[in-house]
Amino acid sequence: MRYYSTFLVFSSLTYSLDIGSVGIIEDKYLPSVQKFETSGITPLQAVYFKTPGLQITNMGAGKDISLKGLSQDNIAVTIDGCRIFGGCPSRMDSPINHVSNTDKQKIQLVEGPFDVSHFGTFGGILKFSGSPDDFTGLELKSSLGSFDSHAARFRIGMGSDRDHFLIQGGREKHGMPKDGSNRLLSSFSAVPYKDPGQDYSFDEEISIKYRFEASRKTQVTIQGTKKDRDISLFPARMMDGVKDDNRRLEIAIKHVLDSGKTLDFSWFHNRVDHVMDNFTFRNTMAPMRMESITEASQSGFRLVLEDGEWETGLERFARDWQVGRGAMQSLDAETRLYGFWAQKEWGKGIWDYRSGIRIDLSESTDNQRRNPGRRSVVHRTTESDKEETLFSAFLSLSRPIADKYLLSLDLGSAQRPVDPMEHWFQRMDFVGNPHLKAPRINEAKLGYSKQEGRIRPGISVFHRDLEDHILPSVVLVGGQRVRTYENIDAEIQGISLSLEQDLSRNLVMSLNVTRQKGNKKSLPTGSNTLALAEIPDITGRIELAHTSDKNTIRLWGEFASEDSDIDTNNGEQRLGGYAFVNASITRQLSQDLKLEFRVDNLLDKMAVRHNSYDRDPVNQVVRLLPEAGRSFWVSLTQKF
């Protein structure tokens, strides 16, 4: 093994402001996997801080990620190999909202189409791994924060090398935040809330995991997770989440063959019950009341054979998506996917190589065949079934130079299936497009960095060529404007500069700055803007970190320039840039007791980080939502 797999290890995650103990495990190097040094901040914030081109978006009580201009289903999100999707047709709930807070113990981020172990790694893959099987004892964590927020978590583990039982859970509540001008975020809603100061979100969850040895060479793990979110407010959008209930069951079997090869089998089922409306929390009067009750599930199995340098696998994935009641019509669709992949890593001379290839057969069906509705009028078809063959491949190579520098080159090409929303869903002013082709990305990334010494600069450039990229468009049918999707070609390119410097034995300064641009090569119907939406021109972060045996102190800032090119047809508004300062302190009071303190937006700045429109053509009315003002968190973790 010649490349680093970088993981972030932490005890728990409470919302986006909490702090968790973060360590690092490095056993191999891969240029497309970021290297993190992240003690004292949450894992997602650590990934965000150390990954140029990555943005964590505040959509309200939910969070989303954007990686080099791509987001949502263009980025694969998995938990223990289980592919996660959101439940909302309007994309209110990001996939990362359905990853349990209690069992997120490691994160691995691969940028771009440079991993084929999962399907649809179009713009990158974010892999969450669950709690370790060997934790024994009792761990309690309590957190208090600004805006009447609090969280409590527990973890209990017992057992031996042959069998182990782990149960963990918690609850967290977040009150209504205020911006840097002391205004409640609820005041930014177009429709007033019944209680402007009500809770912003409320979560409860529990996870049970049991691992045992069925034989000397066979290990079995069974895990069930229940995660309920009863409140999830989105002031800048047309509806709030009334309920998000998540149930996940996983069974994994690891067997070591006589030849020494490892055979892994895993099966999973994940279900999301998602209820959203615009009247439970707001003063919405009839006939403007809207409600959607969505049931979404994902299930499948994976069979993986590992043999030293080789990894080969088979996968079967199924996704069902239904809206039992709602403003939309024809919301009953399913996707089936069968995949095969092979990856290899090896070294030859001073070069290290990693390559992979993947083939997927994808089937998508609209179960509302009796009601093709507006598809026959807008797209002149009543088609209800689609089959696609998807192909992905990549090659990554790297070589050290003078034992201090590293040169890396990543080349990749990947496709993702067309989403059921894009193919089939419809309502009076919106209809999916059955003619859509599976989008493809071709990416090249070149990096050069210094790995040793007190000063460690780095530079990377990338170019993403998007073929058949899916974007909203507007067509006229009988004098009426109808929103839909269509394929267009586009490109995204950028450059990232980084610097790490050891100011002293315990004090490190790090800096990264990214500039990127995205443009359509052709205009979608009804559009006259070539710029791609939500791609900030310049973003950057700077950090000072001081570490000692018992203390970790961090001070960091994040900034963005004013937007220059925006997609006015997509409702995007020009933003004036931002600059935030944050700080955290972690103190190990004893071997089993730890105190953590954090403050975000230390200078209490009033700023908007991103546009808040829906990511589909159903409703593109923009209401900008500012970031929360100065906010504090303090956490105490006790182990027994």
Short mmCIF file of C-alpha atoms in Angstrom, two decimals, residues 80-486:
data_model
loop_
_atom_site.label_atom_id
_atom_site.label_comp_id
_atom_site.label_asym_id
_atom_site.label_seq_id
_atom_site.Cartn_x
_atom_site.Cartn_y
_atom_site.Cartn_z
CA ASP A 80 -20.53 2.15 5.96
CA GLY A 81 -20.97 1.49 2.24
CA CYS A 82 -24.69 2.40 2.24
CA ARG A 83 -25.40 5.05 -0.40
CA ILE A 84 -27.50 7.85 1.10
CA PHE A 85 -30.00 10.08 -0.69
CA GLY A 86 -32.33 12.77 0.62
CA GLY A 87 -36.07 12.23 0.70
CA CYS A 88 -37.37 15.59 -0.52
CA PRO A 89 -38.20 16.05 -4.22
CA SER A 90 -37.33 19.75 -3.83
CA ARG A 91 -33.91 18.86 -2.36
CA MET A 92 -34.58 20.44 1.05
CA ASP A 93 -32.84 17.60 2.87
CA SER A 94 -29.25 17.01 1.82
CA PRO A 95 -27.91 13.42 1.94
CA ILE A 96 -25.58 14.34 4.81
CA ASN A 97 -28.65 15.17 6.95
CA HIS A 98 -29.52 11.46 6.95
CA VAL A 99 -26.17 10.23 8.22
CA SER A 100 -26.56 9.49 11.92
CA ASN A 101 -24.66 11.85 14.21
CA THR A 102 -23.91 9.11 16.75
CA ASP A 103 -22.10 6.72 14.43
CA LYS A 104 -20.02 9.14 12.34
CA GLN A 105 -16.54 8.24 13.53
CA LYS A 106 -14.44 8.62 10.37
CA ILE A 107 -14.66 10.64 7.18
CA GLN A 108 -12.79 10.08 3.93
CA LEU A 109 -13.17 12.58 1.11
CA VAL A 110 -12.10 11.81 -2.45
CA GLU A 111 -12.30 14.71 -4.86
CA GLY A 112 -13.52 14.17 -8.37
CA PRO A 113 -14.10 10.93 -10.35
CA PHE A 114 -11.07 9.16 -8.87
CA ASP A 115 -12.78 6.29 -7.02
CA VAL A 116 -15.01 3.60 -8.57
CA SER A 117 -15.88 1.64 -5.41
CA HIS A 118 -19.32 3.34 -5.45
CA PHE A 119 -21.55 4.34 -8.34
CA GLY A 120 -22.17 7.93 -9.34
CA THR A 121 -18.96 9.46 -7.94
CA PHE A 122 -19.49 12.24 -10.45
CA GLY A 123 -17.97 15.13 -8.53
CA GLY A 124 -16.47 13.27 -5.58
CA ILE A 125 -17.35 10.93 -2.75
CA LEU A 126 -17.79 11.58 0.98
CA LYS A 127 -17.47 8.33 2.95
CA PHE A 128 -18.66 8.16 6.56
CA SER A 129 -17.62 5.17 8.68
CA GLY A 130 -19.34 4.07 11.87
CA SER A 131 -18.12 3.64 15.43
CA PRO A 132 -15.20 1.29 16.12
CA ASP A 133 -16.02 -2.25 17.21
CA ASP A 134 -13.48 -2.27 20.04
CA PHE A 135 -14.78 0.60 22.22
CA THR A 136 -15.43 -0.57 25.78
CA GLY A 137 -16.76 1.37 28.73
CA LEU A 138 -19.11 4.33 29.03
CA GLU A 139 -18.75 7.77 27.45
CA LEU A 140 -21.03 10.72 28.19
CA LYS A 141 -20.97 14.07 26.41
CA SER A 142 -23.00 17.19 27.17
CA SER A 143 -22.97 20.41 25.14
CA LEU A 144 -24.48 23.85 25.65
CA GLY A 145 -24.58 26.57 23.02
CA SER A 146 -25.89 29.95 22.02
CA PHE A 147 -29.50 30.53 20.99
CA ASP A 148 -30.86 28.12 23.61
CA SER A 149 -29.14 25.10 22.04
CA HIS A 150 -28.05 21.94 23.83
CA ALA A 151 -27.05 18.35 23.10
CA ALA A 152 -26.40 15.17 25.09
CA ARG A 153 -24.84 11.93 23.85
CA PHE A 154 -23.83 8.57 25.28
CA ARG A 155 -21.86 5.55 24.13
CA ILE A 156 -21.67 2.14 25.86
CA GLY A 157 -19.44 -0.67 24.65
CA MET A 158 -18.71 -4.11 26.08
CA GLY A 159 -17.33 -7.41 24.89
CA SER A 160 -14.13 -9.14 23.82
CA ASP A 161 -12.16 -9.89 20.68
CA ARG A 162 -14.71 -12.54 19.69
CA ASP A 163 -17.89 -10.55 20.21
CA HIS A 164 -18.72 -6.94 20.97
CA PHE A 165 -21.88 -4.95 21.72
CA LEU A 166 -22.17 -1.18 21.24
CA ILE A 167 -25.13 1.10 21.88
CA GLN A 168 -25.03 4.86 21.41
CA GLY A 169 -27.47 7.68 21.03
CA GLY A 170 -28.39 11.22 21.90
CA ARG A 171 -30.64 14.18 21.41
CA GLU A 172 -29.98 17.75 20.38
CA LYS A 173 -32.05 20.91 20.16
CA HIS A 174 -31.18 24.18 18.46
CA GLY A 175 -33.01 27.39 19.13
CA MET A 176 -33.65 30.10 16.57
CA PRO A 177 -30.32 31.76 15.65
CA LYS A 178 -29.81 35.49 15.19
CA ASP A 179 -27.66 37.11 12.54
CA GLY A 180 -24.86 39.62 13.09
CA SER A 181 -27.43 42.43 13.30
CA ASN A 182 -29.35 40.64 16.10
CA ARG A 183 -32.29 39.65 13.87
CA LEU A 184 -33.93 36.24 14.19
CA LEU A 185 -33.37 34.14 11.07
CA SER A 186 -37.11 33.44 11.08
CA SER A 187 -37.64 37.10 10.10
CA PHE A 188 -36.21 36.37 6.64
CA SER A 189 -39.17 34.17 5.71
CA ALA A 190 -41.63 35.54 3.14
CA VAL A 191 -44.45 34.14 5.33
CA PRO A 192 -44.17 35.02 9.07
CA TYR A 193 -43.68 32.20 11.57
CA LYS A 194 -46.38 31.65 14.19
CA ASP A 195 -43.66 31.70 16.86
CA PRO A 196 -40.62 33.64 15.52
CA GLY A 197 -38.47 32.40 18.42
CA GLN A 198 -39.35 28.71 18.18
CA ASP A 199 -36.81 25.88 17.96
CA TYR A 200 -34.77 25.68 14.75
CA SER A 201 -34.29 21.89 14.81
CA PHE A 202 -34.75 18.94 17.15
CA ASP A 203 -33.14 15.50 16.74
CA GLU A 204 -33.20 12.18 18.60
CA GLU A 205 -31.33 9.04 17.60
CA ILE A 206 -30.09 5.68 18.79
CA SER A 207 -27.83 3.07 17.20
CA ILE A 208 -27.17 -0.55 18.22
CA LYS A 209 -24.26 -2.55 16.82
CA TYR A 210 -23.34 -6.18 17.49
CA ARG A 211 -20.25 -7.90 16.13
CA PHE A 212 -19.33 -11.57 16.62
CA GLU A 213 -17.04 -14.22 15.15
CA ALA A 214 -19.04 -16.95 13.42
CA SER A 215 -15.82 -18.91 12.91
CA ARG A 216 -12.09 -18.42 13.13
CA LYS A 217 -12.08 -16.69 9.73
CA THR A 218 -15.57 -15.18 9.60
CA GLN A 219 -16.83 -12.05 11.34
CA VAL A 220 -20.44 -10.84 11.30
CA THR A 221 -21.66 -7.33 12.16
CA ILE A 222 -25.30 -6.30 12.56
CA GLN A 223 -26.27 -2.67 13.08
CA GLY A 224 -29.57 -0.81 13.34
CA THR A 225 -29.96 2.97 13.50
CA LYS A 226 -33.02 5.11 14.27
CA LYS A 227 -32.78 8.87 13.71
CA ASP A 228 -35.78 11.20 14.07
CA ARG A 229 -35.84 14.91 13.30
CA ASP A 230 -39.11 16.53 14.39
CA ILE A 231 -38.31 20.11 13.41
CA SER A 232 -36.18 21.39 10.54
CA LEU A 233 -36.84 25.01 9.59
CA PHE A 234 -35.90 26.59 6.25
CA PRO A 235 -36.79 30.31 6.53
CA ALA A 236 -35.47 31.16 3.07
CA ARG A 237 -37.52 28.46 1.36
CA MET A 238 -41.18 27.83 0.75
CA MET A 239 -41.64 24.93 3.20
CA ASP A 240 -40.23 23.53 6.45
CA GLY A 241 -39.42 19.97 7.42
CA VAL A 242 -42.06 18.76 9.88
CA LYS A 243 -40.59 15.27 10.20
CA ASP A 244 -37.53 13.41 8.97
CA ASP A 245 -37.51 9.84 10.29
CA ASN A 246 -34.61 7.64 9.23
CA ARG A 247 -34.30 3.86 9.75
CA ARG A 248 -31.22 1.95 8.64
CA LEU A 249 -30.34 -1.75 8.99
CA GLU A 250 -26.97 -3.17 7.92
CA ILE A 251 -25.52 -6.68 7.93
CA ALA A 252 -21.86 -7.20 7.07
CA ILE A 253 -19.89 -10.46 6.78
CA LYS A 254 -16.10 -10.49 6.46
CA HIS A 255 -14.43 -13.80 5.57
CA VAL A 256 -10.72 -14.53 5.12
CA LEU A 257 -10.14 -17.18 2.45
CA ASP A 258 -7.46 -19.85 2.74
CA SER A 259 -5.50 -17.98 0.08
CA GLY A 260 -5.35 -14.93 2.34
CA LYS A 261 -7.79 -12.92 0.24
CA THR A 262 -10.61 -11.10 2.04
CA LEU A 263 -14.23 -11.46 0.95
CA ASP A 264 -16.66 -8.82 2.24
CA PHE A 265 -20.43 -9.09 1.87
CA SER A 266 -22.77 -6.33 3.06
CA TRP A 267 -26.51 -5.77 2.83
CA PHE A 268 -28.36 -2.61 3.82
CA HIS A 269 -31.80 -1.07 3.87
CA ASN A 270 -32.33 2.63 4.54
CA ARG A 271 -35.75 4.31 4.77
CA VAL A 272 -36.60 8.01 5.04
CA ASP A 273 -40.05 9.35 5.93
CA HIS A 274 -40.01 13.03 5.03
CA VAL A 275 -42.94 15.36 5.77
CA MET A 276 -42.79 19.02 4.78
CA ASP A 277 -45.35 21.82 4.59
CA ASN A 278 -45.73 25.59 4.68
CA PHE A 279 -48.39 25.90 7.39
CA THR A 280 -47.43 23.90 10.54
CA PHE A 281 -44.95 26.56 11.68
CA ARG A 282 -46.02 29.54 9.53
CA ASN A 283 -49.11 31.74 9.24
CA THR A 284 -50.09 30.38 5.84
CA MET A 285 -53.77 30.63 4.98
CA ALA A 286 -55.82 28.50 2.59
CA PRO A 287 -55.75 28.07 -0.37
CA MET A 288 -51.96 28.61 -0.29
CA ARG A 289 -51.30 25.65 2.01
CA MET A 290 -48.90 23.05 0.59
CA GLU A 291 -47.88 19.70 2.02
CA SER A 292 -45.75 16.82 0.77
CA ILE A 293 -45.35 13.43 2.45
CA THR A 294 -42.43 11.56 0.93
CA GLU A 295 -41.35 7.97 1.50
CA ALA A 296 -37.91 7.14 0.14
CA SER A 297 -35.87 3.99 0.58
CA GLN A 298 -32.55 2.60 -0.58
CA SER A 299 -31.46 -1.02 -0.33
CA GLY A 300 -28.90 -3.32 -1.85
CA PHE A 301 -25.87 -5.50 -1.36
CA ARG A 302 -22.15 -5.34 -2.11
CA LEU A 303 -19.66 -8.19 -2.58
CA VAL A 304 -16.00 -7.14 -2.50
CA LEU A 305 -12.87 -9.28 -2.96
CA GLU A 306 -9.57 -7.77 -1.80
CA ASP A 307 -6.29 -9.34 -2.83
CA GLY A 308 -3.30 -7.20 -2.00
CA GLU A 309 -3.12 -4.63 -4.77
CA TRP A 310 -6.49 -5.61 -6.27
CA GLU A 311 -10.07 -4.83 -5.26
CA THR A 312 -12.99 -6.16 -7.29
CA GLY A 313 -16.66 -5.85 -6.47
CA LEU A 314 -20.27 -6.45 -7.42
CA GLU A 315 -23.12 -4.20 -6.35
CA ARG A 316 -26.89 -4.17 -6.55
CA PHE A 317 -28.71 -0.98 -5.54
CA ALA A 318 -32.42 -0.12 -5.48
CA ARG A 319 -34.05 3.23 -4.76
CA ASP A 320 -37.80 3.79 -4.38
CA TRP A 321 -39.26 7.27 -4.16
CA GLN A 322 -42.93 8.03 -3.51
CA VAL A 323 -44.95 11.05 -2.48
CA GLY A 324 -48.18 9.83 -0.92
CA ARG A 325 -49.68 13.31 -0.78
CA GLY A 326 -48.39 16.60 -2.04
CA ALA A 327 -48.39 19.49 -4.44
CA MET A 328 -46.69 17.42 -7.14
CA GLN A 329 -48.15 14.72 -9.37
CA SER A 330 -46.66 11.45 -10.61
CA LEU A 331 -44.24 11.02 -7.72
CA ASP A 332 -43.77 7.27 -7.69
CA ALA A 333 -40.49 6.19 -9.25
CA GLU A 334 -37.83 3.57 -8.74
CA THR A 335 -34.25 3.06 -9.83
CA ARG A 336 -32.37 -0.24 -10.06
CA LEU A 337 -28.64 -0.44 -10.60
CA TYR A 338 -26.23 -3.37 -11.09
CA GLY A 339 -22.53 -2.57 -11.01
CA PHE A 340 -19.11 -4.19 -11.36
CA TRP A 341 -15.80 -2.53 -10.58
CA ALA A 342 -12.11 -3.28 -10.24
CA GLN A 343 -9.36 -1.13 -8.71
CA LYS A 344 -5.63 -1.69 -8.44
CA GLU A 345 -2.78 0.15 -6.78
CA TRP A 346 0.85 -0.61 -7.37
CA GLY A 347 4.30 0.89 -7.57
CA LYS A 348 6.90 0.73 -10.31
CA GLY A 349 10.20 2.42 -9.77
CA ILE A 350 9.66 5.81 -8.18
CA TRP A 351 6.08 6.06 -9.47
CA ASP A 352 2.99 5.01 -7.53
CA TYR A 353 -0.13 4.16 -9.51
CA ARG A 354 -3.80 3.67 -8.79
CA SER A 355 -6.42 2.91 -11.40
CA GLY A 356 -9.96 1.65 -11.64
CA ILE A 357 -12.78 0.81 -14.01
CA ARG A 358 -16.51 0.45 -13.42
CA ILE A 359 -19.58 -0.55 -15.46
CA ASP A 360 -23.17 0.02 -14.26
CA LEU A 361 -26.49 -1.05 -15.72
CA SER A 362 -29.19 1.37 -14.56
CA GLU A 363 -32.97 1.04 -14.88
CA SER A 364 -35.42 3.82 -14.03
CA THR A 365 -39.22 3.46 -14.00
CA ASP A 366 -42.14 5.81 -13.49
CA ASN A 367 -44.77 3.71 -11.75
CA GLN A 368 -47.52 6.22 -12.59
CA ARG A 369 -47.78 4.87 -16.12
CA ARG A 370 -51.48 5.62 -16.30
CA ASN A 371 -50.77 9.33 -15.87
CA PRO A 372 -47.89 10.46 -18.13
CA GLY A 373 -49.51 13.91 -17.93
CA ARG A 374 -47.55 16.85 -19.22
CA ARG A 375 -44.64 14.76 -20.53
CA SER A 376 -46.70 13.93 -23.61
CA VAL A 377 -47.35 17.64 -24.21
CA VAL A 378 -43.96 19.12 -23.31
CA HIS A 379 -41.61 16.35 -24.45
CA ARG A 380 -43.91 14.54 -26.91
CA THR A 381 -43.54 11.16 -25.23
CA THR A 382 -45.39 8.91 -22.81
CA GLU A 383 -42.21 6.93 -22.09
CA SER A 384 -42.08 5.50 -18.55
CA ASP A 385 -38.95 3.30 -18.57
CA LYS A 386 -35.29 4.08 -19.20
CA GLU A 387 -32.22 1.84 -19.31
CA GLU A 388 -28.66 3.15 -19.31
CA THR A 389 -25.18 1.65 -19.39
CA LEU A 390 -22.72 3.79 -17.44
CA PHE A 391 -18.92 3.64 -17.69
CA SER A 392 -16.34 5.14 -15.32
CA ALA A 393 -12.54 4.92 -15.14
CA PHE A 394 -9.61 6.77 -13.59
CA LEU A 395 -5.82 6.77 -13.35
CA SER A 396 -3.89 8.43 -10.51
CA LEU A 397 -0.11 8.57 -10.37
CA SER A 398 2.39 10.28 -8.12
CA ARG A 399 6.13 10.41 -7.59
CA PRO A 400 8.36 11.93 -4.92
CA ILE A 401 11.04 14.40 -5.99
CA ALA A 402 14.21 14.82 -3.96
CA ASP A 403 12.46 13.11 -1.03
CA LYS A 404 10.73 16.40 -0.18
CA TYR A 405 8.33 17.18 -3.00
CA LEU A 406 5.41 15.33 -4.51
CA LEU A 407 4.15 15.50 -8.08
CA SER A 408 0.69 14.04 -8.73
CA LEU A 409 -1.62 13.66 -11.71
CA ASP A 410 -5.24 12.47 -11.59
CA LEU A 411 -7.25 11.65 -14.71
CA GLY A 412 -10.84 10.47 -14.42
CA SER A 413 -14.10 10.04 -16.28
CA ALA A 414 -17.41 9.10 -14.66
CA GLN A 415 -21.15 8.99 -15.26
CA ARG A 416 -24.06 9.16 -12.85
CA PRO A 417 -27.63 7.88 -13.37
CA VAL A 418 -30.33 10.39 -14.21
CA ASP A 419 -32.29 11.13 -11.05
CA PRO A 420 -36.01 10.13 -10.92
CA MET A 421 -36.83 13.78 -10.23
CA GLU A 422 -35.10 14.77 -13.46
CA HIS A 423 -36.73 12.01 -15.51
CA TRP A 424 -40.30 11.61 -14.27
CA PHE A 425 -41.68 13.97 -11.64
CA GLN A 426 -44.24 16.57 -12.64
CA ARG A 427 -46.75 19.19 -11.50
CA MET A 428 -48.74 21.90 -13.25
CA ASP A 429 -45.76 24.16 -14.03
CA PHE A 430 -42.97 21.58 -13.95
CA VAL A 431 -42.28 18.29 -15.69
CA GLY A 432 -39.32 15.91 -15.85
CA ASN A 433 -37.61 15.06 -19.12
CA PRO A 434 -37.53 11.36 -20.17
CA HIS A 435 -35.09 12.22 -22.99
CA LEU A 436 -32.27 13.18 -20.61
CA LYS A 437 -28.93 11.42 -21.09
CA ALA A 438 -26.72 10.32 -18.21
CA PRO A 439 -24.29 13.19 -17.49
CA ARG A 440 -20.55 12.58 -17.69
CA ILE A 441 -17.57 14.36 -16.17
CA ASN A 442 -14.01 14.27 -17.50
CA GLU A 443 -11.48 15.73 -15.08
CA ALA A 444 -7.76 16.32 -15.03
CA LYS A 445 -5.97 17.50 -11.89
CA LEU A 446 -2.26 18.30 -11.55
CA GLY A 447 -0.66 18.90 -8.16
CA TYR A 448 2.79 19.78 -6.85
CA SER A 449 3.60 20.19 -3.16
CA LYS A 450 6.41 20.13 -0.64
CA GLN A 451 5.96 17.36 1.94
CA GLU A 452 8.76 18.12 4.40
CA GLY A 453 10.47 21.14 5.95
CA ARG A 454 9.26 24.10 8.01
CA ILE A 455 7.58 25.73 5.00
CA ARG A 456 5.39 23.47 2.84
CA PRO A 457 3.79 25.19 -0.17
CA GLY A 458 1.56 23.49 -2.71
CA ILE A 459 -0.32 24.19 -5.91
CA SER A 460 -2.95 22.29 -7.87
CA VAL A 461 -4.89 23.06 -11.03
CA PHE A 462 -7.94 21.25 -12.33
CA HIS A 463 -10.25 21.23 -15.32
CA ARG A 464 -13.70 19.61 -15.35
CA ASP A 465 -15.42 19.01 -18.66
CA LEU A 466 -19.14 18.33 -18.12
CA GLU A 467 -20.88 16.43 -20.90
CA ASP A 468 -24.70 16.35 -20.92
CA HIS A 469 -24.76 18.26 -17.64
CA ILE A 470 -28.36 18.51 -16.38
CA LEU A 471 -29.68 22.02 -15.70
CA PRO A 472 -33.13 23.62 -15.38
CA SER A 473 -34.69 25.19 -18.46
CA VAL A 474 -37.96 26.93 -19.31
CA VAL A 475 -40.11 26.14 -22.35
CA LEU A 476 -43.33 27.71 -23.62
CA VAL A 477 -46.27 25.32 -24.08
CA GLY A 478 -49.52 26.86 -25.24
CA GLY A 479 -48.37 30.27 -24.04
CA GLN A 480 -47.53 28.92 -20.55
CA ARG A 481 -44.01 28.82 -19.10
CA VAL A 482 -43.14 25.28 -18.02
CA ARG A 483 -40.00 24.40 -16.08
CA THR A 484 -38.10 21.25 -16.98
CA TYR A 485 -34.53 19.91 -17.35
CA GLU A 486 -32.23 19.53 -20.33
#
